[in-house]
Amino acid sequence: MLIGVLALQGGFAAHVRMLRGLGADVREVRVAADLEGLDGLVIPGGESTTMTLGIEREGLAEPLRSFGRPVFGTCAGLIMLDREHLGMMDIEARRNAFGRQVRSFEADVEISGVGGPPLRAVFIRAPWIADHGDDVEIVAEVDGHSVAARQGEMLAVAFHPELGTDTRLHERFLAACNGR
Ligand code: GLN
């Protein structure tokens, strides 16, 4: 299985390490040609304005929209997937939603469809999902705010599952990529 990690900016290296640790072949994606032959793609956290500029500079918006395979967006990656950015999910992300004072925190998050104990999730200047369409399933909440969503083969989480040792979300993503 060959998984791409968008590597224009941000926290791509930890995703690469975690995916390789789970046995996947991984390619860092920087230009449209890098999307060829991938079974799935991770869009990592980082800074969404900078990432948007990188996507524009490389002409990646259309190739990403027509990618057609599972995509896993984390933190700024969730923002990239929303209506205002790539429009690959029918969600509206609110940036830095937990407030500038609370730049970062951890929480135990119950994720629908993921068995076992709650996931210890790291939030870093995280967004939340302020609005979503009928085709979107919200799969996790923190303090009543939506922090993870699924829509078809798209999965977006507001936190950083690549930091730490809990690999369950990456395992589920790989299973979705493999299911094709
Ligand atoms: N606050 C960042 C943004 O709006 C996202 C933070 C992150 O990806 N850790 O782009």
PDB file of N, CA, C and O and ligand atoms in Angstrom, residues 45-48 75-76 79 95-96 124-125 160, ligand 1:
ATOM      1  N   GLY A  45      -1.348  18.700   9.935  1.00  0.00           N
ATOM      2  CA  GLY A  45      -1.528  19.990  10.584  1.00  0.00           C
ATOM      3  C   GLY A  45      -0.427  20.955  10.175  1.00  0.00           C
ATOM      4  O   GLY A  45       0.554  20.571   9.531  1.00  0.00           O
ATOM      5  N   GLY A  46      -0.614  22.185  10.555  1.00  0.00           N
ATOM      6  CA  GLY A  46       0.354  23.208  10.207  1.00  0.00           C
ATOM      7  C   GLY A  46      -0.304  24.564  10.311  1.00  0.00           C
ATOM      8  O   GLY A  46      -1.005  24.837  11.281  1.00  0.00           O
ATOM      9  N   GLU A  47      -0.135  25.358   9.288  1.00  0.00           N
ATOM     10  CA  GLU A  47      -0.730  26.695   9.283  1.00  0.00           C
ATOM     11  C   GLU A  47      -1.529  26.802   7.997  1.00  0.00           C
ATOM     12  O   GLU A  47      -0.967  26.742   6.907  1.00  0.00           O
ATOM     13  N   SER A  48      -2.841  26.965   8.145  1.00  0.00           N
ATOM     14  CA  SER A  48      -3.709  26.755   6.979  1.00  0.00           C
ATOM     15  C   SER A  48      -3.523  27.827   5.902  1.00  0.00           C
ATOM     16  O   SER A  48      -3.659  27.526   4.704  1.00  0.00           O
ATOM     17  N   CYS A  75      -6.148  18.611  11.869  1.00  0.00           N
ATOM     18  CA  CYS A  75      -5.967  20.002  12.296  1.00  0.00           C
ATOM     19  C   CYS A  75      -6.005  20.949  11.083  1.00  0.00           C
ATOM     20  O   CYS A  75      -7.065  21.114  10.495  1.00  0.00           O
ATOM     21  N   ALA A  76      -4.902  21.572  10.685  1.00  0.00           N
ATOM     22  CA  ALA A  76      -4.965  22.420   9.490  1.00  0.00           C
ATOM     23  C   ALA A  76      -5.446  21.604   8.281  1.00  0.00           C
ATOM     24  O   ALA A  76      -6.068  22.151   7.359  1.00  0.00           O
ATOM     25  N   ILE A  79      -9.040  21.906   8.100  1.00  0.00           N
ATOM     26  CA  ILE A  79      -9.399  23.218   7.532  1.00  0.00           C
ATOM     27  C   ILE A  79      -9.294  23.169   6.003  1.00  0.00           C
ATOM     28  O   ILE A  79     -10.167  23.676   5.288  1.00  0.00           O
ATOM     29  N   ARG A  95     -11.311  28.340  12.593  1.00  0.00           N
ATOM     30  CA  ARG A  95      -9.892  28.285  12.957  1.00  0.00           C
ATOM     31  C   ARG A  95      -9.673  28.769  14.382  1.00  0.00           C
ATOM     32  O   ARG A  95     -10.377  29.661  14.852  1.00  0.00           O
ATOM     33  N   ASN A  96      -8.677  28.202  15.029  1.00  0.00           N
ATOM     34  CA  ASN A  96      -8.274  28.618  16.393  1.00  0.00           C
ATOM     35  C   ASN A  96      -9.503  28.729  17.301  1.00  0.00           C
ATOM     36  O   ASN A  96      -9.591  29.631  18.138  1.00  0.00           O
ATOM     37  N   ILE A 124      -3.697  21.538  19.176  1.00  0.00           N
ATOM     38  CA  ILE A 124      -2.746  22.649  19.094  1.00  0.00           C
ATOM     39  C   ILE A 124      -3.380  23.762  18.255  1.00  0.00           C
ATOM     40  O   ILE A 124      -3.534  23.597  17.037  1.00  0.00           O
ATOM     41  N   ARG A 125      -3.779  24.839  18.898  1.00  0.00           N
ATOM     42  CA  ARG A 125      -4.492  25.924  18.204  1.00  0.00           C
ATOM     43  C   ARG A 125      -5.509  25.339  17.226  1.00  0.00           C
ATOM     44  O   ARG A 125      -5.555  25.684  16.040  1.00  0.00           O
ATOM     45  N   HIS A 160      -4.256  16.042  16.768  1.00  0.00           N
ATOM     46  CA  HIS A 160      -3.017  15.530  16.160  1.00  0.00           C
ATOM     47  C   HIS A 160      -2.791  14.067  16.532  1.00  0.00           C
ATOM     48  O   HIS A 160      -1.976  13.782  17.415  1.00  0.00           O
TER      49      HIS A 160
HETATM   50  N1  GLN B   1      -4.320  27.154  13.875  1.00  0.00           N
HETATM   51  C1  GLN B   1      -3.816  26.552  12.675  1.00  0.00           C
HETATM   52  C2  GLN B   1      -4.467  27.157  11.441  1.00  0.00           C
HETATM   53  O1  GLN B   1      -5.436  27.814  11.549  1.00  0.00           O
HETATM   54  C3  GLN B   1      -4.015  25.040  12.688  1.00  0.00           C
HETATM   55  C4  GLN B   1      -3.254  24.467  13.836  1.00  0.00           C
HETATM   56  C5  GLN B   1      -2.666  23.108  13.582  1.00  0.00           C
HETATM   57  O2  GLN B   1      -2.713  22.566  12.471  1.00  0.00           O
HETATM   58  N2  GLN B   1      -2.070  22.572  14.611  1.00  0.00           N
HETATM   59  O3  GLN B   1      -3.987  26.949  10.354  1.00  0.00           O
END
